[in-house]
Short mmCIF file of N, CA and C in Angstrom, two decimals:
data_model
loop_
_atom_site.label_atom_id
_atom_site.label_comp_id
_atom_site.label_asym_id
_atom_site.label_seq_id
_atom_site.Cartn_x
_atom_site.Cartn_y
_atom_site.Cartn_z
N MET A 1065 4.83 -1.72 13.37
CA MET A 1065 3.40 -1.32 12.86
C MET A 1065 3.57 -0.44 11.84
N VAL A 1066 4.52 -0.72 10.76
CA VAL A 1066 4.86 -0.01 9.32
C VAL A 1066 4.18 -0.77 8.62
N ASN A 1067 3.77 -2.12 8.82
CA ASN A 1067 2.73 -2.83 8.22
C ASN A 1067 1.56 -2.36 7.92
N GLY A 1068 0.95 -1.76 8.81
CA GLY A 1068 -0.31 -1.10 8.70
C GLY A 1068 -0.70 -0.20 8.14
N ILE A 1069 0.70 0.76 7.53
CA ILE A 1069 0.45 1.41 6.46
C ILE A 1069 0.99 1.00 5.00
N PHE A 1070 1.86 0.30 5.21
CA PHE A 1070 2.53 -0.49 4.15
C PHE A 1070 1.72 -1.23 3.50
N PHE A 1071 1.03 -1.99 3.69
CA PHE A 1071 0.11 -3.10 3.17
C PHE A 1071 -0.92 -2.27 2.39
N PRO A 1072 -1.60 -1.59 3.14
CA PRO A 1072 -2.79 -1.02 2.11
C PRO A 1072 -2.36 -0.29 1.19
N PHE A 1073 -1.28 0.37 1.41
CA PHE A 1073 -0.66 0.79 0.24
C PHE A 1073 -0.36 0.11 -1.12
N VAL A 1074 0.45 -1.11 -0.83
CA VAL A 1074 0.59 -2.26 -1.62
C VAL A 1074 -0.21 -2.45 -2.17
N LEU A 1075 -1.65 -2.98 -1.42
CA LEU A 1075 -2.77 -3.35 -2.05
C LEU A 1075 -3.41 -2.39 -3.01
N TYR A 1076 -3.53 -1.26 -2.49
CA TYR A 1076 -3.98 -0.22 -3.61
C TYR A 1076 -3.11 -0.16 -4.82
N ARG A 1077 -1.91 -0.23 -4.77
CA ARG A 1077 -1.25 -0.21 -6.10
C ARG A 1077 -1.12 -1.15 -6.77
N GLY A 1078 -1.59 -2.57 -6.22
CA GLY A 1078 -1.66 -3.48 -6.80
C GLY A 1078 -2.99 -3.78 -7.78
N ILE A 1079 -4.21 -3.02 -7.10
CA ILE A 1079 -5.19 -3.04 -7.62
C ILE A 1079 -5.31 -2.07 -8.56
N GLY A 1080 -4.79 -1.13 -8.52
CA GLY A 1080 -4.90 -0.07 -9.39
C GLY A 1080 -3.96 -0.58 -10.71
N ALA A 1081 -3.20 -1.17 -10.72
CA ALA A 1081 -2.21 -1.68 -11.63
C ALA A 1081 -3.03 -2.87 -12.32
N LEU A 1082 -3.70 -3.72 -11.74
CA LEU A 1082 -4.65 -4.64 -12.26
C LEU A 1082 -5.80 -4.32 -12.84
N SER A 1083 -6.22 -3.10 -12.46
CA SER A 1083 -7.33 -2.33 -13.12
C SER A 1083 -7.15 -1.75 -14.34
N SER A 1084 -5.67 -1.13 -14.33
CA SER A 1084 -5.20 -0.61 -15.42
C SER A 1084 -4.77 -1.52 -16.75
N VAL A 1085 -4.31 -2.64 -16.05
CA VAL A 1085 -4.22 -3.99 -17.14
C VAL A 1085 -5.50 -4.47 -17.90
N THR A 1086 -6.58 -4.27 -17.18
CA THR A 1086 -8.04 -4.80 -17.15
C THR A 1086 -8.73 -3.80 -18.36
N VAL A 1087 -8.47 -2.68 -18.30
CA VAL A 1087 -9.07 -1.60 -18.88
C VAL A 1087 -8.29 -1.56 -20.29
N HIS A 1088 -6.83 -1.56 -20.09
CA HIS A 1088 -6.11 -1.54 -21.55
C HIS A 1088 -6.52 -3.18 -22.06
N LEU A 1089 -6.78 -4.22 -21.72
CA LEU A 1089 -6.85 -5.43 -22.26
C LEU A 1089 -8.48 -5.23 -22.93
N PHE A 1090 -9.50 -4.48 -22.23
CA PHE A 1090 -10.57 -4.52 -22.60
C PHE A 1090 -10.66 -3.36 -23.82
N ALA A 1091 -10.17 -2.26 -23.51
CA ALA A 1091 -10.07 -1.38 -24.72
C ALA A 1091 -9.49 -1.84 -26.27
N SER A 1092 -8.34 -2.64 -25.79
CA SER A 1092 -7.86 -3.33 -27.21
C SER A 1092 -8.83 -4.13 -27.85
N LEU A 1093 -9.47 -5.07 -26.95
CA LEU A 1093 -10.43 -5.88 -27.36
C LEU A 1093 -11.64 -5.53 -28.14
N TRP A 1094 -12.20 -4.35 -27.49
CA TRP A 1094 -13.23 -3.40 -28.18
C TRP A 1094 -12.88 -2.75 -29.46
N TRP A 1095 -11.47 -2.39 -29.47
CA TRP A 1095 -10.98 -1.84 -30.56
C TRP A 1095 -11.04 -2.57 -31.90
N GLN A 1096 -10.33 -4.01 -31.64
CA GLN A 1096 -10.23 -5.19 -32.78
C GLN A 1096 -11.89 -5.41 -33.10
N VAL A 1097 -12.82 -5.29 -32.11
CA VAL A 1097 -14.22 -5.59 -32.52
C VAL A 1097 -14.79 -4.65 -33.56
N VAL A 1098 -14.56 -3.35 -32.95
CA VAL A 1098 -15.00 -2.29 -33.86
C VAL A 1098 -14.35 -1.98 -35.18
N ALA A 1099 -13.14 -2.52 -34.95
CA ALA A 1099 -12.43 -2.18 -36.36
C ALA A 1099 -12.71 -3.16 -37.41
N THR A 1100 -12.92 -4.34 -36.89
CA THR A 1100 -13.75 -5.55 -37.94
C THR A 1100 -14.97 -5.08 -38.55
#
C-alpha cells in the first residue's frame, strides 16, 4: 500500500513543477511584452 502515499506525492510534485514552468513561461512572455 506504498502507492497510496507515493502516488499523490508524485502527482503533487508533478503539478508543482508544471505550474512553476507555466509561471516562468508566462513571466518571460510578459517581460517581452513590457520590454518592447
